[in-house]
Amino acid sequence: MKKLALVALLSAVGLANAGGNYGSLTYDVKDKQNSEQMNYVYGLNVGQKFDSGLGLEVRMEDERVEPGAGATQKQEGLLQAKAGYDISTGTFLTPYVAVALGH
């Protein structure tokens, strides 16, 4: 978690002066129905939007799984790179296509 917070801080500092760049931190709690299991997900998302409609993005997640009832806690992670393209229609709707690769 400390590493994720450090990367987020450095990314936010780097994004403060650059146009077209964006970043966000996320925190989610997933409560499985009819189960004691709780999942806590921390995420960092950074990207770049270009005037041409092309966008590049990287997402990292760290998920702590607490199964409950004395079971062993698990840790899961995600690293994903995504490229997307916005299709300009001249209206309030902007369809897009995207491809992502992750582990």
PDB file of N, CA and C in Angstrom:
ATOM      1  N   MET A   1       0.822  -1.189   0.000  1.00  0.00           N
ATOM      2  CA  MET A   1       0.000   0.000   0.000  1.00  0.00           C
ATOM      3  C   MET A   1       0.868   1.255   0.000  1.00  0.00           C
ATOM      4  N   LYS A   2       1.976   1.224   0.732  1.00  0.00           N
ATOM      5  CA  LYS A   2       2.855   2.390   0.775  1.00  0.00           C
ATOM      6  C   LYS A   2       3.424   2.690  -0.607  1.00  0.00           C
ATOM      7  N   LYS A   3       3.767   1.629  -1.357  1.00  0.00           N
ATOM      8  CA  LYS A   3       4.298   1.828  -2.710  1.00  0.00           C
ATOM      9  C   LYS A   3       3.248   2.445  -3.610  1.00  0.00           C
ATOM     10  N   LEU A   4       1.992   1.977  -3.503  1.00  0.00           N
ATOM     11  CA  LEU A   4       0.907   2.508  -4.316  1.00  0.00           C
ATOM     12  C   LEU A   4       0.680   3.980  -4.005  1.00  0.00           C
ATOM     13  N   ALA A   5       0.718   4.348  -2.731  1.00  0.00           N
ATOM     14  CA  ALA A   5       0.532   5.747  -2.343  1.00  0.00           C
ATOM     15  C   ALA A   5       1.663   6.624  -2.874  1.00  0.00           C
ATOM     16  N   LEU A   6       2.888   6.128  -2.842  1.00  0.00           N
ATOM     17  CA  LEU A   6       4.030   6.885  -3.353  1.00  0.00           C
ATOM     18  C   LEU A   6       3.912   7.098  -4.856  1.00  0.00           C
ATOM     19  N   VAL A   7       3.550   6.059  -5.589  1.00  0.00           N
ATOM     20  CA  VAL A   7       3.367   6.184  -7.042  1.00  0.00           C
ATOM     21  C   VAL A   7       2.255   7.182  -7.350  1.00  0.00           C
ATOM     22  N   ALA A   8       1.178   7.135  -6.574  1.00  0.00           N
ATOM     23  CA  ALA A   8       0.067   8.067  -6.788  1.00  0.00           C
ATOM     24  C   ALA A   8       0.505   9.505  -6.549  1.00  0.00           C
ATOM     25  N   LEU A   9       1.256   9.737  -5.498  1.00  0.00           N
ATOM     26  CA  LEU A   9       1.737  11.081  -5.193  1.00  0.00           C
ATOM     27  C   LEU A   9       2.657  11.591  -6.289  1.00  0.00           C
ATOM     28  N   LEU A  10       3.598  10.774  -6.727  1.00  0.00           N
ATOM     29  CA  LEU A  10       4.517  11.186  -7.785  1.00  0.00           C
ATOM     30  C   LEU A  10       3.773  11.424  -9.096  1.00  0.00           C
ATOM     31  N   SER A  11       2.775  10.611  -9.388  1.00  0.00           N
ATOM     32  CA  SER A  11       1.990  10.796 -10.608  1.00  0.00           C
ATOM     33  C   SER A  11       1.196  12.089 -10.547  1.00  0.00           C
ATOM     34  N   ALA A  12       0.598  12.376  -9.397  1.00  0.00           N
ATOM     35  CA  ALA A  12      -0.180  13.599  -9.251  1.00  0.00           C
ATOM     36  C   ALA A  12       0.708  14.827  -9.415  1.00  0.00           C
ATOM     37  N   VAL A  13       1.911  14.786  -8.879  1.00  0.00           N
ATOM     38  CA  VAL A  13       2.847  15.894  -9.025  1.00  0.00           C
ATOM     39  C   VAL A  13       3.218  16.065 -10.491  1.00  0.00           C
ATOM     40  N   GLY A  14       3.487  14.973 -11.182  1.00  0.00           N
ATOM     41  CA  GLY A  14       3.850  15.030 -12.592  1.00  0.00           C
ATOM     42  C   GLY A  14       2.714  15.488 -13.471  1.00  0.00           C
ATOM     43  N   LEU A  15       1.452  15.213 -13.081  1.00  0.00           N
ATOM     44  CA  LEU A  15       0.304  15.565 -13.896  1.00  0.00           C
ATOM     45  C   LEU A  15      -0.183  16.985 -13.654  1.00  0.00           C
ATOM     46  N   ALA A  16       0.291  17.625 -12.620  1.00  0.00           N
ATOM     47  CA  ALA A  16      -0.226  18.937 -12.262  1.00  0.00           C
ATOM     48  C   ALA A  16       0.059  20.009 -13.311  1.00  0.00           C
ATOM     49  N   ASN A  17       1.149  19.894 -14.053  1.00  0.00           N
ATOM     50  CA  ASN A  17       1.526  20.931 -14.998  1.00  0.00           C
ATOM     51  C   ASN A  17       1.377  20.525 -16.451  1.00  0.00           C
ATOM     52  N   ALA A  18       0.831  19.375 -16.733  1.00  0.00           N
ATOM     53  CA  ALA A  18       0.781  18.903 -18.116  1.00  0.00           C
ATOM     54  C   ALA A  18      -0.653  18.866 -18.617  1.00  0.00           C
ATOM     55  N   GLY A  19      -0.887  19.415 -19.818  1.00  0.00           N
ATOM     56  CA  GLY A  19      -2.219  19.399 -20.405  1.00  0.00           C
ATOM     57  C   GLY A  19      -2.505  18.053 -21.050  1.00  0.00           C
ATOM     58  N   GLY A  20      -3.762  17.594 -20.984  1.00  0.00           N
ATOM     59  CA  GLY A  20      -4.154  16.336 -21.589  1.00  0.00           C
ATOM     60  C   GLY A  20      -3.880  15.123 -20.727  1.00  0.00           C
ATOM     61  N   ASN A  21      -3.148  15.295 -19.660  1.00  0.00           N
ATOM     62  CA  ASN A  21      -2.877  14.193 -18.734  1.00  0.00           C
ATOM     63  C   ASN A  21      -3.966  14.147 -17.669  1.00  0.00           C
ATOM     64  N   TYR A  22      -4.214  12.965 -17.139  1.00  0.00           N
ATOM     65  CA  TYR A  22      -5.165  12.840 -16.036  1.00  0.00           C
ATOM     66  C   TYR A  22      -4.738  11.694 -15.135  1.00  0.00           C
ATOM     67  N   GLY A  23      -5.260  11.703 -13.958  1.00  0.00           N
ATOM     68  CA  GLY A  23      -4.971  10.655 -12.998  1.00  0.00           C
ATOM     69  C   GLY A  23      -6.057  10.602 -11.949  1.00  0.00           C
ATOM     70  N   SER A  24      -6.241   9.434 -11.352  1.00  0.00           N
ATOM     71  CA  SER A  24      -7.223   9.302 -10.288  1.00  0.00           C
ATOM     72  C   SER A  24      -6.836   8.161  -9.356  1.00  0.00           C
ATOM     73  N   LEU A  25      -7.246   8.307  -8.120  1.00  0.00           N
ATOM     74  CA  LEU A  25      -7.114   7.256  -7.114  1.00  0.00           C
ATOM     75  C   LEU A  25      -8.507   6.723  -6.832  1.00  0.00           C
ATOM     76  N   THR A  26      -8.633   5.423  -6.650  1.00  0.00           N
ATOM     77  CA  THR A  26      -9.937   4.843  -6.358  1.00  0.00           C
ATOM     78  C   THR A  26      -9.844   3.931  -5.138  1.00  0.00           C
ATOM     79  N   TYR A  27     -10.969   3.785  -4.470  1.00  0.00           N
ATOM     80  CA  TYR A  27     -11.096   2.860  -3.354  1.00  0.00           C
ATOM     81  C   TYR A  27     -12.496   2.273  -3.418  1.00  0.00           C
ATOM     82  N   ASP A  28     -12.601   0.963  -3.454  1.00  0.00           N
ATOM     83  CA  ASP A  28     -13.886   0.286  -3.516  1.00  0.00           C
ATOM     84  C   ASP A  28     -13.936  -0.820  -2.476  1.00  0.00           C
ATOM     85  N   VAL A  29     -15.128  -1.068  -1.968  1.00  0.00           N
ATOM     86  CA  VAL A  29     -15.376  -2.201  -1.073  1.00  0.00           C
ATOM     87  C   VAL A  29     -16.421  -3.066  -1.750  1.00  0.00           C
ATOM     88  N   LYS A  30     -16.065  -4.330  -2.000  1.00  0.00           N
ATOM     89  CA  LYS A  30     -16.990  -5.275  -2.619  1.00  0.00           C
ATOM     90  C   LYS A  30     -17.504  -6.211  -1.530  1.00  0.00           C
ATOM     91  N   ASP A  31     -18.785  -6.203  -1.325  1.00  0.00           N
ATOM     92  CA  ASP A  31     -19.426  -7.043  -0.318  1.00  0.00           C
ATOM     93  C   ASP A  31     -20.171  -8.157  -1.042  1.00  0.00           C
ATOM     94  N   LYS A  32     -19.676  -9.384  -0.934  1.00  0.00           N
ATOM     95  CA  LYS A  32     -20.325 -10.505  -1.613  1.00  0.00           C
ATOM     96  C   LYS A  32     -21.608 -10.872  -0.879  1.00  0.00           C
ATOM     97  N   GLN A  33     -22.676 -11.037  -1.626  1.00  0.00           N
ATOM     98  CA  GLN A  33     -23.956 -11.397  -1.030  1.00  0.00           C
ATOM     99  C   GLN A  33     -23.912 -12.814  -0.469  1.00  0.00           C
ATOM    100  N   ASN A  34     -24.611 -12.999   0.639  1.00  0.00           N
ATOM    101  CA  ASN A  34     -24.717 -14.308   1.296  1.00  0.00           C
ATOM    102  C   ASN A  34     -23.353 -14.902   1.629  1.00  0.00           C
ATOM    103  N   SER A  35     -22.379 -14.036   1.963  1.00  0.00           N
ATOM    104  CA  SER A  35     -21.030 -14.492   2.290  1.00  0.00           C
ATOM    105  C   SER A  35     -20.420 -13.498   3.277  1.00  0.00           C
ATOM    106  N   GLU A  36     -19.464 -13.973   4.052  1.00  0.00           N
ATOM    107  CA  GLU A  36     -18.745 -13.082   4.962  1.00  0.00           C
ATOM    108  C   GLU A  36     -17.578 -12.396   4.268  1.00  0.00           C
ATOM    109  N   GLN A  37     -17.291 -12.768   3.010  1.00  0.00           N
ATOM    110  CA  GLN A  37     -16.123 -12.240   2.304  1.00  0.00           C
ATOM    111  C   GLN A  37     -16.292 -10.759   1.960  1.00  0.00           C
ATOM    112  N   MET A  38     -15.219 -10.000   2.205  1.00  0.00           N
ATOM    113  CA  MET A  38     -15.152  -8.581   1.841  1.00  0.00           C
ATOM    114  C   MET A  38     -13.887  -8.367   1.016  1.00  0.00           C
ATOM    115  N   ASN A  39     -13.985  -7.578  -0.035  1.00  0.00           N
ATOM    116  CA  ASN A  39     -12.840  -7.251  -0.882  1.00  0.00           C
ATOM    117  C   ASN A  39     -12.622  -5.739  -0.831  1.00  0.00           C
ATOM    118  N   TYR A  40     -11.385  -5.327  -0.534  1.00  0.00           N
ATOM    119  CA  TYR A  40     -11.019  -3.916  -0.470  1.00  0.00           C
ATOM    120  C   TYR A  40     -10.061  -3.637  -1.630  1.00  0.00           C
ATOM    121  N   VAL A  41     -10.449  -2.740  -2.532  1.00  0.00           N
ATOM    122  CA  VAL A  41      -9.697  -2.511  -3.762  1.00  0.00           C
ATOM    123  C   VAL A  41      -9.192  -1.065  -3.803  1.00  0.00           C
ATOM    124  N   TYR A  42      -7.855  -0.912  -3.911  1.00  0.00           N
ATOM    125  CA  TYR A  42      -7.218   0.385  -4.053  1.00  0.00           C
ATOM    126  C   TYR A  42      -6.689   0.474  -5.481  1.00  0.00           C
ATOM    127  N   GLY A  43      -6.938   1.585  -6.164  1.00  0.00           N
ATOM    128  CA  GLY A  43      -6.503   1.680  -7.552  1.00  0.00           C
ATOM    129  C   GLY A  43      -5.871   3.016  -7.890  1.00  0.00           C
ATOM    130  N   LEU A  44      -5.041   2.988  -8.916  1.00  0.00           N
ATOM    131  CA  LEU A  44      -4.405   4.183  -9.471  1.00  0.00           C
ATOM    132  C   LEU A  44      -4.566   4.113 -10.978  1.00  0.00           C
ATOM    133  N   ASN A  45      -5.054   5.209 -11.554  1.00  0.00           N
ATOM    134  CA  ASN A  45      -5.306   5.289 -12.979  1.00  0.00           C
ATOM    135  C   ASN A  45      -4.629   6.545 -13.508  1.00  0.00           C
ATOM    136  N   VAL A  46      -3.737   6.420 -14.497  1.00  0.00           N
ATOM    137  CA  VAL A  46      -3.100   7.589 -15.123  1.00  0.00           C
ATOM    138  C   VAL A  46      -3.198   7.437 -16.631  1.00  0.00           C
ATOM    139  N   GLY A  47      -3.353   8.571 -17.324  1.00  0.00           N
ATOM    140  CA  GLY A  47      -3.504   8.495 -18.765  1.00  0.00           C
ATOM    141  C   GLY A  47      -3.181   9.795 -19.462  1.00  0.00           C
ATOM    142  N   GLN A  48      -3.232   9.722 -20.773  1.00  0.00           N
ATOM    143  CA  GLN A  48      -2.953  10.872 -21.650  1.00  0.00           C
ATOM    144  C   GLN A  48      -3.991  10.866 -22.764  1.00  0.00           C
ATOM    145  N   LYS A  49      -4.681  12.006 -22.960  1.00  0.00           N
ATOM    146  CA  LYS A  49      -5.608  12.180 -24.071  1.00  0.00           C
ATOM    147  C   LYS A  49      -4.963  13.095 -25.094  1.00  0.00           C
ATOM    148  N   PHE A  50      -5.023  12.712 -26.352  1.00  0.00           N
ATOM    149  CA  PHE A  50      -4.464  13.509 -27.433  1.00  0.00           C
ATOM    150  C   PHE A  50      -5.596  14.164 -28.230  1.00  0.00           C
ATOM    151  N   ASP A  51      -5.300  15.274 -28.901  1.00  0.00           N
ATOM    152  CA  ASP A  51      -6.306  15.998 -29.680  1.00  0.00           C
ATOM    153  C   ASP A  51      -6.885  15.145 -30.806  1.00  0.00           C
ATOM    154  N   SER A  52      -6.155  14.177 -31.281  1.00  0.00           N
ATOM    155  CA  SER A  52      -6.610  13.310 -32.377  1.00  0.00           C
ATOM    156  C   SER A  52      -7.733  12.367 -31.952  1.00  0.00           C
ATOM    157  N   GLY A  53      -8.015  12.274 -30.639  1.00  0.00           N
ATOM    158  CA  GLY A  53      -9.022  11.341 -30.129  1.00  0.00           C
ATOM    159  C   GLY A  53      -8.415  10.095 -29.515  1.00  0.00           C
ATOM    160  N   LEU A  54      -7.118   9.911 -29.696  1.00  0.00           N
ATOM    161  CA  LEU A  54      -6.423   8.763 -29.128  1.00  0.00           C
ATOM    162  C   LEU A  54      -6.183   8.989 -27.637  1.00  0.00           C
ATOM    163  N   GLY A  55      -6.317   7.949 -26.849  1.00  0.00           N
ATOM    164  CA  GLY A  55      -6.033   8.012 -25.422  1.00  0.00           C
ATOM    165  C   GLY A  55      -5.232   6.795 -24.993  1.00  0.00           C
ATOM    166  N   LEU A  56      -4.265   6.997 -24.120  1.00  0.00           N
ATOM    167  CA  LEU A  56      -3.458   5.918 -23.565  1.00  0.00           C
ATOM    168  C   LEU A  56      -3.608   5.954 -22.052  1.00  0.00           C
ATOM    169  N   GLU A  57      -3.724   4.782 -21.442  1.00  0.00           N
ATOM    170  CA  GLU A  57      -4.020   4.724 -20.012  1.00  0.00           C
ATOM    171  C   GLU A  57      -3.352   3.518 -19.365  1.00  0.00           C
ATOM    172  N   VAL A  58      -2.938   3.682 -18.110  1.00  0.00           N
ATOM    173  CA  VAL A  58      -2.394   2.587 -17.306  1.00  0.00           C
ATOM    174  C   VAL A  58      -3.181   2.539 -15.997  1.00  0.00           C
ATOM    175  N   ARG A  59      -3.578   1.325 -15.598  1.00  0.00           N
ATOM    176  CA  ARG A  59      -4.317   1.137 -14.349  1.00  0.00           C
ATOM    177  C   ARG A  59      -3.614   0.093 -13.510  1.00  0.00           C
ATOM    178  N   MET A  60      -3.465   0.393 -12.219  1.00  0.00           N
ATOM    179  CA  MET A  60      -2.928  -0.557 -11.243  1.00  0.00           C
ATOM    180  C   MET A  60      -3.948  -0.706 -10.126  1.00  0.00           C
ATOM    181  N   GLU A  61      -4.152  -1.927  -9.674  1.00  0.00           N
ATOM    182  CA  GLU A  61      -5.043  -2.187  -8.550  1.00  0.00           C
ATOM    183  C   GLU A  61      -4.403  -3.150  -7.574  1.00  0.00           C
ATOM    184  N   ASP A  62      -4.709  -2.965  -6.314  1.00  0.00           N
ATOM    185  CA  ASP A  62      -4.309  -3.878  -5.255  1.00  0.00           C
ATOM    186  C   ASP A  62      -5.584  -4.253  -4.515  1.00  0.00           C
ATOM    187  N   GLU A  63      -5.888  -5.541  -4.451  1.00  0.00           N
ATOM    188  CA  GLU A  63      -7.123  -6.003  -3.833  1.00  0.00           C
ATOM    189  C   GLU A  63      -6.815  -6.934  -2.665  1.00  0.00           C
ATOM    190  N   ARG A  64      -7.348  -6.566  -1.509  1.00  0.00           N
ATOM    191  CA  ARG A  64      -7.203  -7.402  -0.314  1.00  0.00           C
ATOM    192  C   ARG A  64      -8.515  -8.154  -0.118  1.00  0.00           C
ATOM    193  N   VAL A  65      -8.429  -9.481  -0.106  1.00  0.00           N
ATOM    194  CA  VAL A  65      -9.611 -10.330   0.029  1.00  0.00           C
ATOM    195  C   VAL A  65      -9.630 -10.907   1.436  1.00  0.00           C
ATOM    196  N   GLU A  66     -10.665 -10.576   2.182  1.00  0.00           N
ATOM    197  CA  GLU A  66     -10.846 -11.109   3.533  1.00  0.00           C
ATOM    198  C   GLU A  66     -12.035 -12.064   3.508  1.00  0.00           C
ATOM    199  N   PRO A  67     -11.769 -13.388   3.475  1.00  0.00           N
ATOM    200  CA  PRO A  67     -12.845 -14.374   3.343  1.00  0.00           C
ATOM    201  C   PRO A  67     -13.739 -14.490   4.575  1.00  0.00           C
ATOM    202  N   GLY A  68     -13.257 -14.101   5.734  1.00  0.00           N
ATOM    203  CA  GLY A  68     -14.049 -14.212   6.950  1.00  0.00           C
ATOM    204  C   GLY A  68     -14.012 -15.614   7.529  1.00  0.00           C
ATOM    205  N   ALA A  69     -14.604 -15.782   8.697  1.00  0.00           N
ATOM    206  CA  ALA A  69     -14.730 -17.068   9.396  1.00  0.00           C
ATOM    207  C   ALA A  69     -13.393 -17.786   9.565  1.00  0.00           C
ATOM    208  N   GLY A  70     -12.322 -17.027   9.884  1.00  0.00           N
ATOM    209  CA  GLY A  70     -11.035 -17.626  10.177  1.00  0.00           C
ATOM    210  C   GLY A  70     -10.234 -18.081   8.974  1.00  0.00           C
ATOM    211  N   ALA A  71     -10.735 -17.864   7.763  1.00  0.00           N
ATOM    212  CA  ALA A  71     -10.001 -18.262   6.554  1.00  0.00           C
ATOM    213  C   ALA A  71      -8.837 -17.308   6.320  1.00  0.00           C
ATOM    214  N   THR A  72      -7.879 -17.733   5.514  1.00  0.00           N
ATOM    215  CA  THR A  72      -6.677 -16.952   5.254  1.00  0.00           C
ATOM    216  C   THR A  72      -6.950 -15.796   4.299  1.00  0.00           C
ATOM    217  N   GLN A  73      -6.443 -14.631   4.670  1.00  0.00           N
ATOM    218  CA  GLN A  73      -6.571 -13.443   3.826  1.00  0.00           C
ATOM    219  C   GLN A  73      -5.720 -13.606   2.567  1.00  0.00           C
ATOM    220  N   LYS A  74      -6.196 -13.098   1.422  1.00  0.00           N
ATOM    221  CA  LYS A  74      -5.461 -13.186   0.162  1.00  0.00           C
ATOM    222  C   LYS A  74      -5.219 -11.776  -0.379  1.00  0.00           C
ATOM    223  N   GLN A  75      -4.218 -11.669  -1.226  1.00  0.00           N
ATOM    224  CA  GLN A  75      -3.877 -10.411  -1.883  1.00  0.00           C
ATOM    225  C   GLN A  75      -3.884 -10.657  -3.386  1.00  0.00           C
ATOM    226  N   GLU A  76      -4.509  -9.775  -4.141  1.00  0.00           N
ATOM    227  CA  GLU A  76      -4.554  -9.892  -5.592  1.00  0.00           C
ATOM    228  C   GLU A  76      -4.164  -8.555  -6.197  1.00  0.00           C
ATOM    229  N   GLY A  77      -3.657  -8.569  -7.421  1.00  0.00           N
ATOM    230  CA  GLY A  77      -3.251  -7.335  -8.062  1.00  0.00           C
ATOM    231  C   GLY A  77      -3.635  -7.310  -9.527  1.00  0.00           C
ATOM    232  N   LEU A  78      -3.608  -6.118 -10.109  1.00  0.00           N
ATOM    233  CA  LEU A  78      -3.922  -5.922 -11.521  1.00  0.00           C
ATOM    234  C   LEU A  78      -3.002  -4.846 -12.072  1.00  0.00           C
ATOM    235  N   LEU A  79      -2.473  -5.077 -13.251  1.00  0.00           N
ATOM    236  CA  LEU A  79      -1.741  -4.064 -14.007  1.00  0.00           C
ATOM    237  C   LEU A  79      -2.278  -4.137 -15.422  1.00  0.00           C
ATOM    238  N   GLN A  80      -2.771  -3.009 -15.932  1.00  0.00           N
ATOM    239  CA  GLN A  80      -3.421  -3.001 -17.229  1.00  0.00           C
ATOM    240  C   GLN A  80      -3.009  -1.769 -18.024  1.00  0.00           C
ATOM    241  N   ALA A  81      -2.759  -1.962 -19.323  1.00  0.00           N
ATOM    242  CA  ALA A  81      -2.495  -0.862 -20.251  1.00  0.00           C
ATOM    243  C   ALA A  81      -3.631  -0.845 -21.269  1.00  0.00           C
ATOM    244  N   LYS A  82      -4.115   0.364 -21.591  1.00  0.00           N
ATOM    245  CA  LYS A  82      -5.259   0.469 -22.492  1.00  0.00           C
ATOM    246  C   LYS A  82      -5.032   1.588 -23.495  1.00  0.00           C
ATOM    247  N   ALA A  83      -5.457   1.356 -24.741  1.00  0.00           N
ATOM    248  CA  ALA A  83      -5.468   2.383 -25.781  1.00  0.00           C
ATOM    249  C   ALA A  83      -6.904   2.510 -26.263  1.00  0.00           C
ATOM    250  N   GLY A  84      -7.352   3.738 -26.419  1.00  0.00           N
ATOM    251  CA  GLY A  84      -8.721   3.968 -26.867  1.00  0.00           C
ATOM    252  C   GLY A  84      -8.768   5.078 -27.898  1.00  0.00           C
ATOM    253  N   TYR A  85      -9.853   5.104 -28.666  1.00  0.00           N
ATOM    254  CA  TYR A  85     -10.027   6.131 -29.681  1.00  0.00           C
ATOM    255  C   TYR A  85     -11.466   6.626 -29.629  1.00  0.00           C
ATOM    256  N   ASP A  86     -11.651   7.931 -29.402  1.00  0.00           N
ATOM    257  CA  ASP A  86     -12.969   8.557 -29.404  1.00  0.00           C
ATOM    258  C   ASP A  86     -13.379   8.867 -30.837  1.00  0.00           C
ATOM    259  N   ILE A  87     -14.619   8.532 -31.188  1.00  0.00           N
ATOM    260  CA  ILE A  87     -15.137   8.785 -32.533  1.00  0.00           C
ATOM    261  C   ILE A  87     -16.056   9.997 -32.450  1.00  0.00           C
ATOM    262  N   SER A  88     -15.610  11.115 -33.008  1.00  0.00           N
ATOM    263  CA  SER A  88     -16.371  12.360 -32.951  1.00  0.00           C
ATOM    264  C   SER A  88     -17.615  12.273 -33.834  1.00  0.00           C
ATOM    265  N   THR A  89     -18.773  12.612 -33.248  1.00  0.00           N
ATOM    266  CA  THR A  89     -20.031  12.585 -33.999  1.00  0.00           C
ATOM    267  C   THR A  89     -20.643  13.975 -34.135  1.00  0.00           C
ATOM    268  N   GLY A  90     -20.053  14.973 -33.464  1.00  0.00           N
ATOM    269  CA  GLY A  90     -20.623  16.318 -33.504  1.00  0.00           C
ATOM    270  C   GLY A  90     -21.854  16.470 -32.634  1.00  0.00           C
ATOM    271  N   THR A  91     -22.157  15.463 -31.825  1.00  0.00           N
ATOM    272  CA  THR A  91     -23.307  15.515 -30.913  1.00  0.00           C
ATOM    273  C   THR A  91     -22.809  15.306 -29.489  1.00  0.00           C
ATOM    274  N   PHE A  92     -23.742  15.167 -28.558  1.00  0.00           N
ATOM    275  CA  PHE A  92     -23.358  14.934 -27.165  1.00  0.00           C
ATOM    276  C   PHE A  92     -22.921  13.496 -26.932  1.00  0.00           C
ATOM    277  N   LEU A  93     -23.109  12.607 -27.907  1.00  0.00           N
ATOM    278  CA  LEU A  93     -22.664  11.222 -27.797  1.00  0.00           C
ATOM    279  C   LEU A  93     -21.292  11.065 -28.439  1.00  0.00           C
ATOM    280  N   THR A  94     -20.394  10.382 -27.752  1.00  0.00           N
ATOM    281  CA  THR A  94     -19.064  10.110 -28.284  1.00  0.00           C
ATOM    282  C   THR A  94     -18.768   8.625 -28.136  1.00  0.00           C
ATOM    283  N   PRO A  95     -19.045   7.840 -29.177  1.00  0.00           N
ATOM    284  CA  PRO A  95     -18.683   6.423 -29.094  1.00  0.00           C
ATOM    285  C   PRO A  95     -17.157   6.274 -29.142  1.00  0.00           C
ATOM    286  N   TYR A  96     -16.674   5.147 -28.637  1.00  0.00           N
ATOM    287  CA  TYR A  96     -15.234   4.915 -28.646  1.00  0.00           C
ATOM    288  C   TYR A  96     -14.950   3.426 -28.812  1.00  0.00           C
ATOM    289  N   VAL A  97     -13.740   3.127 -29.219  1.00  0.00           N
ATOM    290  CA  VAL A  97     -13.244   1.756 -29.265  1.00  0.00           C
ATOM    291  C   VAL A  97     -11.995   1.718 -28.390  1.00  0.00           C
ATOM    292  N   ALA A  98     -11.761   0.583 -27.739  1.00  0.00           N
ATOM    293  CA  ALA A  98     -10.607   0.469 -26.848  1.00  0.00           C
ATOM    294  C   ALA A  98     -10.092  -0.961 -26.837  1.00  0.00           C
ATOM    295  N   VAL A  99      -8.797  -1.082 -26.610  1.00  0.00           N
ATOM    296  CA  VAL A  99      -8.131  -2.364 -26.474  1.00  0.00           C
ATOM    297  C   VAL A  99      -7.285  -2.293 -25.217  1.00  0.00           C
ATOM    298  N   ALA A 100      -7.344  -3.342 -24.393  1.00  0.00           N
ATOM    299  CA  ALA A 100      -6.575  -3.365 -23.148  1.00  0.00           C
ATOM    300  C   ALA A 100      -5.853  -4.695 -23.015  1.00  0.00           C
ATOM    301  N   LEU A 101      -4.706  -4.626 -22.378  1.00  0.00           N
ATOM    302  CA  LEU A 101      -3.909  -5.809 -22.094  1.00  0.00           C
ATOM    303  C   LEU A 101      -3.469  -5.716 -20.642  1.00  0.00           C
ATOM    304  N   GLY A 102      -3.662  -6.787 -19.893  1.00  0.00           N
ATOM    305  CA  GLY A 102      -3.312  -6.713 -18.484  1.00  0.00           C
ATOM    306  C   GLY A 102      -2.975  -8.057 -17.893  1.00  0.00           C
ATOM    307  N   HIS A 103      -2.532  -7.975 -16.661  1.00  0.00           N
ATOM    308  CA  HIS A 103      -2.171  -9.172 -15.911  1.00  0.00           C
ATOM    309  C   HIS A 103      -2.606  -8.980 -14.476  1.00  0.00           C
TER     310      HIS A 103
END
